[in-house]
mmCIF file of C-alpha atoms in Angstrom:
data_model
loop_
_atom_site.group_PDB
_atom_site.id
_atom_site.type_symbol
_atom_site.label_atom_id
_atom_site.label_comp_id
_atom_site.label_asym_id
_atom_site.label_seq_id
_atom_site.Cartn_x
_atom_site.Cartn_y
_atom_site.Cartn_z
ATOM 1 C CA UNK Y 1 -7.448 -5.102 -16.458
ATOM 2 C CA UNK Y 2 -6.740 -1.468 -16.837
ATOM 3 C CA UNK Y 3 -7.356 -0.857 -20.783
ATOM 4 C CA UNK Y 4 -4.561 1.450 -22.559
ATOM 5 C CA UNK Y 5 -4.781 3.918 -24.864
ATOM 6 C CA UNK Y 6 -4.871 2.964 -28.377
ATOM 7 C CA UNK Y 7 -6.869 -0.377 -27.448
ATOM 8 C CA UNK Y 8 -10.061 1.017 -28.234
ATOM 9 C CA UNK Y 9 -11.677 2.700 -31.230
ATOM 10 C CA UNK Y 10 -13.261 6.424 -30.329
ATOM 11 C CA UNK Y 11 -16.894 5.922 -30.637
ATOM 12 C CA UNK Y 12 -16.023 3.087 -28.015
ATOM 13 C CA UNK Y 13 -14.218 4.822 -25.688
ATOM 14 C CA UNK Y 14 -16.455 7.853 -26.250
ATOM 15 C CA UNK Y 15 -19.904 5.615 -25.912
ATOM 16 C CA UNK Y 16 -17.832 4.389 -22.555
ATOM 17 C CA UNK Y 17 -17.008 7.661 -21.869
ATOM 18 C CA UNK Y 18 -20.646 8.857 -21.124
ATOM 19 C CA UNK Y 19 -21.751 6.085 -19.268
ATOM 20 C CA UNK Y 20 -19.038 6.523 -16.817
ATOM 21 C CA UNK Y 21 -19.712 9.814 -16.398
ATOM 22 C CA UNK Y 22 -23.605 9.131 -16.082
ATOM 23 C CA UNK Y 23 -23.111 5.947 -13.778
ATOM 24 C CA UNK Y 24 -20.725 8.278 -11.533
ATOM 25 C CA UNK Y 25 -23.209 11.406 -11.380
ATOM 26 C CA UNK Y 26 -26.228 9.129 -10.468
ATOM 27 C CA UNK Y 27 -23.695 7.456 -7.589
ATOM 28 C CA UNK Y 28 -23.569 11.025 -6.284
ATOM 29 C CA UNK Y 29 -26.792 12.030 -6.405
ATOM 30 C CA UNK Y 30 -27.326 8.698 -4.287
ATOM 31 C CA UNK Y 31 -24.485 8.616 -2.488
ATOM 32 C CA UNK Y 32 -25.281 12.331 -1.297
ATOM 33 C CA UNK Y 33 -29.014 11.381 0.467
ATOM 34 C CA UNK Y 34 -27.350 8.042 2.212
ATOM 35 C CA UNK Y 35 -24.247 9.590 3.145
ATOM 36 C CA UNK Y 36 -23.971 10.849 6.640
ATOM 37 C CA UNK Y 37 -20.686 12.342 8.217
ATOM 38 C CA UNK Y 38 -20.185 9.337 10.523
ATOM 39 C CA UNK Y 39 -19.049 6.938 7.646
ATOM 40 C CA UNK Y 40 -17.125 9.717 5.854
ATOM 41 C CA UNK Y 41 -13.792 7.638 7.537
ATOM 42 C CA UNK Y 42 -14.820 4.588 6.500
ATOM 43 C CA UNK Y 43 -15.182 5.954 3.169
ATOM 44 C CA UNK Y 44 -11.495 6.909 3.379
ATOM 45 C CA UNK Y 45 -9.711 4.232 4.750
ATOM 46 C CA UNK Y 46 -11.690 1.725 2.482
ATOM 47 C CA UNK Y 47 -10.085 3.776 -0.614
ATOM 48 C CA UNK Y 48 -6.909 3.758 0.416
ATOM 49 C CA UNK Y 49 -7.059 0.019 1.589
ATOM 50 C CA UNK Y 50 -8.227 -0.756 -2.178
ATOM 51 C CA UNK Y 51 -5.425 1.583 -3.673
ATOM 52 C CA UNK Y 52 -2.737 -0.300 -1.741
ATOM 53 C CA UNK Y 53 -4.079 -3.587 -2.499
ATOM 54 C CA UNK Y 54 -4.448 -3.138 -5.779
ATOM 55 C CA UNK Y 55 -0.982 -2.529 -6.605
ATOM 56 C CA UNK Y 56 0.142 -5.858 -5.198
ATOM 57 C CA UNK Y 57 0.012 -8.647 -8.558
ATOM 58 C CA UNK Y 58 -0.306 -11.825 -7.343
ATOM 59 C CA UNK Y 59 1.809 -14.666 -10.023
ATOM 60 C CA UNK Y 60 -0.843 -16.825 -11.291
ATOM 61 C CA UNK Y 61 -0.289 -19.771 -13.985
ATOM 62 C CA UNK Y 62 2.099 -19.193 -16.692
ATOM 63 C CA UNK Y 63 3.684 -15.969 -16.387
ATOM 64 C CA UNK Y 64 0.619 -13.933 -16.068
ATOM 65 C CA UNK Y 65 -0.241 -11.920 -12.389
ATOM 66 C CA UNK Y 66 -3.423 -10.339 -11.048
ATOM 67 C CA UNK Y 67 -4.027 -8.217 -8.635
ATOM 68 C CA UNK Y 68 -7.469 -7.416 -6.313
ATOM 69 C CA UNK Y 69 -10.063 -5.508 -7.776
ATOM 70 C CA UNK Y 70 -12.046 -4.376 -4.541
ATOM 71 C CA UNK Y 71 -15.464 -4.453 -6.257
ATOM 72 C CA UNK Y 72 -16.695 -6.783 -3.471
ATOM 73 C CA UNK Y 73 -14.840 -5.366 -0.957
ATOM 74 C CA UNK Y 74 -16.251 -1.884 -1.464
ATOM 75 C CA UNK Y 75 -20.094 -3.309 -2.168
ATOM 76 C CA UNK Y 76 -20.097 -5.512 0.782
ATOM 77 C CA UNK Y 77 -18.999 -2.277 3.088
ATOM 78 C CA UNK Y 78 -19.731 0.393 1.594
ATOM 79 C CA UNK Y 79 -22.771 -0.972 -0.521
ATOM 80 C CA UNK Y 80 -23.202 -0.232 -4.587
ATOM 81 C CA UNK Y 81 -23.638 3.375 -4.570
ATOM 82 C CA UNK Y 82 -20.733 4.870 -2.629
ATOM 83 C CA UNK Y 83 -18.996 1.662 -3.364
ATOM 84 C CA UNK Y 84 -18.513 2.349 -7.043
ATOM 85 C CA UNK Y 85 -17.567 6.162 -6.854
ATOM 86 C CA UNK Y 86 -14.657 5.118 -4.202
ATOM 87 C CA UNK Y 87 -13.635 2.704 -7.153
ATOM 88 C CA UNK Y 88 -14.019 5.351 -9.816
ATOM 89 C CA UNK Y 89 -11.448 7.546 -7.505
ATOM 90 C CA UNK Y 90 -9.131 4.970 -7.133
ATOM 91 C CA UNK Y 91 -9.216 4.397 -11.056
ATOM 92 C CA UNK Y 92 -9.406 8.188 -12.110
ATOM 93 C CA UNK Y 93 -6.058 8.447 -9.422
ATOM 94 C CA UNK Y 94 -4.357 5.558 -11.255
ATOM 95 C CA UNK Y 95 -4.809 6.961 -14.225
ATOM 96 C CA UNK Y 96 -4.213 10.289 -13.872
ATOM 97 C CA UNK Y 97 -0.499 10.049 -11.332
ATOM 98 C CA UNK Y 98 0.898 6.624 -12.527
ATOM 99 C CA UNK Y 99 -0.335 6.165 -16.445
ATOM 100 C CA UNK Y 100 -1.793 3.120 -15.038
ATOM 101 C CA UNK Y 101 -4.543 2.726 -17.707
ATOM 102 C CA UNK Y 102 -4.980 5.228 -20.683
ATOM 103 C CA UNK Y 103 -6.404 8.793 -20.112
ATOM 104 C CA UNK Y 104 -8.947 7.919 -23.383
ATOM 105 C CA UNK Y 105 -9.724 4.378 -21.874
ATOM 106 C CA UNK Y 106 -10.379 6.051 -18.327
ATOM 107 C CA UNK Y 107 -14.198 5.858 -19.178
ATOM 108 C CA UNK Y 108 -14.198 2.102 -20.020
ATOM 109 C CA UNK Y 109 -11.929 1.150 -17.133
ATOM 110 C CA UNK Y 110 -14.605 3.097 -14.457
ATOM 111 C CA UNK Y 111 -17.320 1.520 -16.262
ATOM 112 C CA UNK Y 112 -15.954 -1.677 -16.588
ATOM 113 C CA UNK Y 113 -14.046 -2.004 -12.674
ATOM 114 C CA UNK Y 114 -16.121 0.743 -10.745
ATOM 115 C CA UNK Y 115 -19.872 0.070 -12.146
ATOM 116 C CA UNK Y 116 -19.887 -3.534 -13.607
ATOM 117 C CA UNK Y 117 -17.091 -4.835 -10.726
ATOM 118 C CA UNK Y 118 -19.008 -3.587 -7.903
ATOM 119 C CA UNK Y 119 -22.875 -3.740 -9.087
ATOM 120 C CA UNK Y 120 -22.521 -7.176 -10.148
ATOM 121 C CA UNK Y 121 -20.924 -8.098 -6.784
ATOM 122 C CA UNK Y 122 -23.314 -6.444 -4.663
ATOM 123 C CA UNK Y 123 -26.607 -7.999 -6.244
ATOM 124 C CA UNK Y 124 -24.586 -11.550 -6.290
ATOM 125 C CA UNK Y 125 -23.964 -11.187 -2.782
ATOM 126 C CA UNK Y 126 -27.239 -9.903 -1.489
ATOM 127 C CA UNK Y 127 -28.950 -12.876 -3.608
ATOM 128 C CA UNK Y 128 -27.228 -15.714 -2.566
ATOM 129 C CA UNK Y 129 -27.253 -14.091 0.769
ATOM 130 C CA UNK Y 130 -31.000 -14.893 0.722
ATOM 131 C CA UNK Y 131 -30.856 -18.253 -1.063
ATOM 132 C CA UNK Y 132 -27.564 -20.394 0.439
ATOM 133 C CA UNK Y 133 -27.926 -22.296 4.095
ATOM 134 C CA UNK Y 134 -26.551 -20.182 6.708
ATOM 135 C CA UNK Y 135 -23.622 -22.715 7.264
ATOM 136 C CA UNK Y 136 -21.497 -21.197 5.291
ATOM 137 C CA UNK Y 137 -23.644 -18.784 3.679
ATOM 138 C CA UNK Y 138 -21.006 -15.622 4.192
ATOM 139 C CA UNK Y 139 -17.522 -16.882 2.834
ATOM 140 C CA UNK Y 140 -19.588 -18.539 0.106
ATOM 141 C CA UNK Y 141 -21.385 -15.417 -1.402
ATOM 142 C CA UNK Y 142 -18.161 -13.150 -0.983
ATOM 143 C CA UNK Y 143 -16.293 -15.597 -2.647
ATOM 144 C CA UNK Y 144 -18.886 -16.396 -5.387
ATOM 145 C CA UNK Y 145 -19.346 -12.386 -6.156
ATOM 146 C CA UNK Y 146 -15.853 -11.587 -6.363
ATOM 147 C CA UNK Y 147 -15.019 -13.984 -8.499
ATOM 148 C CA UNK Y 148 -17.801 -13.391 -11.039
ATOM 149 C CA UNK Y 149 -17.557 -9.377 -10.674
ATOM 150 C CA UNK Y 150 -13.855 -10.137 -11.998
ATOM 151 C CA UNK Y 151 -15.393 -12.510 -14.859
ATOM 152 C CA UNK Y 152 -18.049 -9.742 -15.588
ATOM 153 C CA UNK Y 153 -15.842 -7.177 -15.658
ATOM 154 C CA UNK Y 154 -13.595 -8.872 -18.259
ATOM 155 C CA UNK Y 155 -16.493 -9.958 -20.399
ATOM 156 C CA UNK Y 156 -17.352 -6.331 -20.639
ATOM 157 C CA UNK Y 157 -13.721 -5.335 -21.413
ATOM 158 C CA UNK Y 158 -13.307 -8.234 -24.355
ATOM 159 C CA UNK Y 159 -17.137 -6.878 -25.398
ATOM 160 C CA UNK Y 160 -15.319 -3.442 -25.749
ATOM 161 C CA UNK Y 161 -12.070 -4.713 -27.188
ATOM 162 C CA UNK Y 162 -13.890 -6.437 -30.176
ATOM 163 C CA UNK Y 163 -16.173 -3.524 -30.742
ATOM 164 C CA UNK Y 164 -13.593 -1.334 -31.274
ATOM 165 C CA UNK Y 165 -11.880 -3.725 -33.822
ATOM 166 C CA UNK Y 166 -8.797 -4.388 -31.837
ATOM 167 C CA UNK Y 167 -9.079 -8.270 -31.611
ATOM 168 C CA UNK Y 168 -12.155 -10.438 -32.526
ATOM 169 C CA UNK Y 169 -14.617 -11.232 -29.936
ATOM 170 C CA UNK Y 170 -14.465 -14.985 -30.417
ATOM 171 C CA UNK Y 171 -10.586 -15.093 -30.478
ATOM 172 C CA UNK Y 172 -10.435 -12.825 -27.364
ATOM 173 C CA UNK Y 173 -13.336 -14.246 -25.064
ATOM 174 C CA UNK Y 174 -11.615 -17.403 -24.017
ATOM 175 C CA UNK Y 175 -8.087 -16.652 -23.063
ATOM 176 C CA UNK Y 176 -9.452 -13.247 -21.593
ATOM 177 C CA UNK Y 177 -12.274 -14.936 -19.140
ATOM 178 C CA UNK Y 178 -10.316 -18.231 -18.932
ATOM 179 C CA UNK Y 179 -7.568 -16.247 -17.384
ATOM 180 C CA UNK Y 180 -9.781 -13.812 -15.028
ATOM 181 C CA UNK Y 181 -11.178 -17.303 -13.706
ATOM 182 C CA UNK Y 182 -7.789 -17.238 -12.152
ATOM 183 C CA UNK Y 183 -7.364 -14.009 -11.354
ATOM 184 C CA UNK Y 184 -10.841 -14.375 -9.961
ATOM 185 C CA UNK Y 185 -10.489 -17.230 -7.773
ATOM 186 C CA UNK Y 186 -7.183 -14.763 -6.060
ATOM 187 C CA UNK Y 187 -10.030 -12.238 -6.125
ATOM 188 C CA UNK Y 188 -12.460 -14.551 -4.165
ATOM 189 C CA UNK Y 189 -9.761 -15.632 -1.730
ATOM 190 C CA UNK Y 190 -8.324 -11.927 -0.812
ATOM 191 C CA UNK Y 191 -12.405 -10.620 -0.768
ATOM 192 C CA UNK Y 192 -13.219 -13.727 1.398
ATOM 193 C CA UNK Y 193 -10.303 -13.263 4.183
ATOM 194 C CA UNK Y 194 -10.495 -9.616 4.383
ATOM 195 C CA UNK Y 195 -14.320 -9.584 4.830
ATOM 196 C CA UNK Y 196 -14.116 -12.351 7.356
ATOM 197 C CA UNK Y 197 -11.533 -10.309 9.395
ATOM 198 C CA UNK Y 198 -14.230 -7.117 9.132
ATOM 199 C CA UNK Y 199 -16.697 -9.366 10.278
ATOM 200 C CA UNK Y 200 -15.185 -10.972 13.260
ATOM 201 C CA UNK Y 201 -13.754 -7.326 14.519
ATOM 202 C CA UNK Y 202 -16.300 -4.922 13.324
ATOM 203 C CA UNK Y 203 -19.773 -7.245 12.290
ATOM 204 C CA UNK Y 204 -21.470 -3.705 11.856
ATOM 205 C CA UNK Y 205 -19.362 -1.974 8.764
ATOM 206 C CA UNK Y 206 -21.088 -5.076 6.712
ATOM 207 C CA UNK Y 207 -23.823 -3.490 4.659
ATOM 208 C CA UNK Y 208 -25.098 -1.385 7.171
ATOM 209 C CA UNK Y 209 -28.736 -0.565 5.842
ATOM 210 C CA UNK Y 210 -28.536 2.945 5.331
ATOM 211 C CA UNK Y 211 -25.935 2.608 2.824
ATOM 212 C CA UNK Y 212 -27.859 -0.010 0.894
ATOM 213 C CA UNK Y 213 -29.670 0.123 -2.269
ATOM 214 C CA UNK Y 214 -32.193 3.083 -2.282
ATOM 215 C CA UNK A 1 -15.075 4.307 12.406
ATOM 216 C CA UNK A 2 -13.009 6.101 15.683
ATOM 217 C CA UNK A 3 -9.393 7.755 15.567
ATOM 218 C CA UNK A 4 -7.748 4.396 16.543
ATOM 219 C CA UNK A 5 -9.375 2.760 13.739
ATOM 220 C CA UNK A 6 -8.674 4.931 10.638
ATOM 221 C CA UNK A 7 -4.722 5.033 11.978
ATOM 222 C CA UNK A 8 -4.385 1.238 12.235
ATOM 223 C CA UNK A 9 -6.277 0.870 8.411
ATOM 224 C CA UNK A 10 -3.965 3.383 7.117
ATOM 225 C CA UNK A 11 -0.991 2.029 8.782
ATOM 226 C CA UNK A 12 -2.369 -1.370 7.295
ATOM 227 C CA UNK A 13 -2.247 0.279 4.086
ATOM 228 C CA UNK A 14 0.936 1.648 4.108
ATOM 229 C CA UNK A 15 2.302 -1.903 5.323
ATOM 230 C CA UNK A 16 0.422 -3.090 2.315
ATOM 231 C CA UNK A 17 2.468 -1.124 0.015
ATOM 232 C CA UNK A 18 6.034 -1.506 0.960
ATOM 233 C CA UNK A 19 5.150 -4.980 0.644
ATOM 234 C CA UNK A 20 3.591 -4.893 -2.885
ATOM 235 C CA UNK A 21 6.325 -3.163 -3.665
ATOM 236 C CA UNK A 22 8.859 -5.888 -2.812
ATOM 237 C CA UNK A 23 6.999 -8.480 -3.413
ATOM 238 C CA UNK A 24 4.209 -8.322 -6.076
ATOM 239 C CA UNK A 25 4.633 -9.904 -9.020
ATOM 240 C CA UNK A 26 6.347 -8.448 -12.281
ATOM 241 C CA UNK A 27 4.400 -10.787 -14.737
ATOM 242 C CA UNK A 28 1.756 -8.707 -17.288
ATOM 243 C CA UNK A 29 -1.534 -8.999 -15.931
ATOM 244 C CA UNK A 30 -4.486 -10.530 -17.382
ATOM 245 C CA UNK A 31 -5.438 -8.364 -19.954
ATOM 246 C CA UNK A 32 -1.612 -7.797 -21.489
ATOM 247 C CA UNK A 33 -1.487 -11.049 -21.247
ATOM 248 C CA UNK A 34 -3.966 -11.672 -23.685
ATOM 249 C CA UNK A 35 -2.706 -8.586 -25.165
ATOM 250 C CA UNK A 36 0.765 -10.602 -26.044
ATOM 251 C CA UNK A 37 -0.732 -13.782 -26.920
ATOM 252 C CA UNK A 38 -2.603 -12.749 -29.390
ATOM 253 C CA UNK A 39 -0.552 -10.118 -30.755
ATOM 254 C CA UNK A 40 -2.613 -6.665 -30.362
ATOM 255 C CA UNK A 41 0.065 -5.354 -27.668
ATOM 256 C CA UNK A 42 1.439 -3.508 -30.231
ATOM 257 C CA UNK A 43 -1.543 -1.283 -30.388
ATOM 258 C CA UNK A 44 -0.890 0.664 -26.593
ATOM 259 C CA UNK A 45 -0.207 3.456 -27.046
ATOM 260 C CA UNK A 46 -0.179 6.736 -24.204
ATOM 261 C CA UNK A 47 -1.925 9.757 -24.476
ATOM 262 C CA UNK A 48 -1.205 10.211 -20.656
ATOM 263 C CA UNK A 49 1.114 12.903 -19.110
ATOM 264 C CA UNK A 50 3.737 10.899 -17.537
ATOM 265 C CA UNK A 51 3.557 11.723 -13.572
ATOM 266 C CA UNK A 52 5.058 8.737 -11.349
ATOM 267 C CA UNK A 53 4.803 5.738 -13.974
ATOM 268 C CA UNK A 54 4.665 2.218 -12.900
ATOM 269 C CA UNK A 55 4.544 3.374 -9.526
ATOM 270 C CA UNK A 56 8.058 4.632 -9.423
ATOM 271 C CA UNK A 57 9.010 8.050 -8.603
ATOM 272 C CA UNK A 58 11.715 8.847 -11.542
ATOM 273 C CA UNK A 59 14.641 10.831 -9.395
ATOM 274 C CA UNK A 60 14.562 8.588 -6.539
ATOM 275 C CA UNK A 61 17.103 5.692 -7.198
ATOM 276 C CA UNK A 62 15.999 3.327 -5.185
ATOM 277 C CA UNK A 63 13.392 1.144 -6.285
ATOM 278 C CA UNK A 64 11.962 0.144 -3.072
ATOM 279 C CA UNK A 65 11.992 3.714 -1.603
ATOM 280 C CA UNK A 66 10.540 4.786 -5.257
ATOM 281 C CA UNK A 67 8.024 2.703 -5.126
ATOM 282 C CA UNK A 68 7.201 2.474 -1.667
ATOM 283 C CA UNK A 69 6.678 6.846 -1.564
ATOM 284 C CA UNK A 70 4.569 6.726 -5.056
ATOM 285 C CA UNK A 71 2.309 4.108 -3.398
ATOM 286 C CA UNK A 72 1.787 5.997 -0.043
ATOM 287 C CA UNK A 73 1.491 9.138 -2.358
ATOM 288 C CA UNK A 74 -0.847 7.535 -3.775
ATOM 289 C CA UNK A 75 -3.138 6.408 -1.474
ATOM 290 C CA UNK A 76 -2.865 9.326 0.706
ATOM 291 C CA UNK A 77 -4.124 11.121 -2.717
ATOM 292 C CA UNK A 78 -7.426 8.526 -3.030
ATOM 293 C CA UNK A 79 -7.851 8.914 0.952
ATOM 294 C CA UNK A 80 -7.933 12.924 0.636
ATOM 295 C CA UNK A 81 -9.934 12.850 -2.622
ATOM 296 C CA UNK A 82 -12.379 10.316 -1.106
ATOM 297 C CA UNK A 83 -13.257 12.357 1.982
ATOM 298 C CA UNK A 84 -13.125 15.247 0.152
ATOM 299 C CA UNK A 85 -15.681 14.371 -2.524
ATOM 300 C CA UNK A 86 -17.519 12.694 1.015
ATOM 301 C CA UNK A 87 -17.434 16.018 2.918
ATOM 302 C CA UNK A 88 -18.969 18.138 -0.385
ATOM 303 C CA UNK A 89 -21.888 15.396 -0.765
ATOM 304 C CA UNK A 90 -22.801 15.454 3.080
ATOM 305 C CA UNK A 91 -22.590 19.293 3.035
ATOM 306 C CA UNK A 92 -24.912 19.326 -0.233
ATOM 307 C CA UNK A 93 -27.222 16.642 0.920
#
């Protein structure tokens, strides 16, 4: 769902503009007291795992494709803080070398994948981590998450859409979530087998606690 | 994360992009999708300077070559940036 240019209206894009920037300066100042050199690698090959993902669309119904967002990928590893400004470099490289989303829009698109996709997954998964039975407790809460940091991110992205004038919010909220439910159930599935294979190889790269909200 | 680890994720990664690249799907995504069906596509426009486009690199022929070095460029590009922006946090902690 990388916005264009010429999709939204300035005061939108600029309005999106400064909460980007403000969401990615307080991930820094975060990031910087949780980081320690040790998980700097991590950090790296998580990035570039999400880059590469990201560029393979997956056909859903009717002619339309998706591809993985990462948000709960990157929350569930690398937890909210560091999680969203490795999202925010994968978005500002997209951008910036392959026109993949527009250079105005850039704002919007971190807000809307980097802060939205990966905040809403990690307090989605960290709740229903405490609420569901332990059966099946971990699939279930990756897979709930990704799918709804998808939905959340599109909501915001219709929210932004109508502000700007471009199409009407109550024309453009159905087909837009109705098809990120799809793209979201892909998202749940990729988030879900990925996280699983972490987990049975390397149980201690999920949330580690020193990377957690602070 | 040791040695071994971070050269069997990137060599996942790269695997994961010669694949995308022959395999991922050409449809619009969700958003142009929407985009077309309710007819506001018309209002993209690009402010961007063109670099590597749709993933392709421009004077390379072959698509799956193309696309397969403007994917690993990249991601080695997010990997570097990453640990660079990393590196400058941990050293200004």
């Amino acid at each position: 769902m990388h916005i264009p240019d010429g999709f939204l209206a300035s005061p939108v894009w600029e309005t999106c503009s400064i909460l980007a920037l403000t969401g990615v300066a307080v991930s820094l100042k975060t990031s910087r007291n949780i980081l320690s050199e040790k998980n700097i690698p991590l950090i790296g090959v998580m990035s570039a795992f999400v880059f590469a993902a990201q560029m393979f669309n997956f056909p859903i119904l009717g002619g339309t494709s998706g591809h993985l967002l990462g948000g709960t990928l990157l929350a569930v590893i690398l937890g909210p803080w560091i999680g969203s400004l490795v999202l925010s470099i994968v978005v500002i490289v997209q951008c910036l070398l392959f026109q993949d989303g527009g250079i105005t829009a850039l704002g919007a698109n971190i807000f809307n994948m980097a802060f939205i996709g990966v905040f809403s997954s990690y307090y989605i998964y960290t709740g229903l981590q405490k609420i569901l039975p332990d059966k099946y407790k971990f699939p279930l809460s990756v897979w709930i998450s990704a799918f709804f940091s998808i939905v959340f991110a599109a909501f915001c992205c219709t929210l932004e859409l109508s502000l700007s004038g471009t199409i009407p919010f109550n024309i453009a909220i159905f087909p837009m979530i109705g098809v990120h439910c799809l793209i979201g159930i892909g998202e749940g599935i990729i988030s879900v087998s990925v996280l699983s294979f972490v987990k049975k190889v390397r149980p201690d790269l999920l949330l580690k606690k020193e990377l957690q909200y602070v | 994360m040791s040695k071994k680890e971070v050269a069997i994720g990137l060599l996942i990664t790269c695997l994961l992009v010669i694949l995308a690249v022959q395999f991922a799907s050409a449809y619009p995504d969700g958003l142009e999708w929407t985009a077309n069906a309710l007819g506001f596509v018309h209002k993209e426009t690009s402010f961007n300077v063109n670099i590597m486009p749709d993933y392709e690199i421009s004077f390379i022929p072959f698509k799956s070559l193309s696309g397969s070095l403007a994917g690993i460029i990249g991601a080695a590009s997010v990997f570097l940036l990453s640990i660079l922006v990393s590196k400058i946090m941990v050293k200004n902690k």
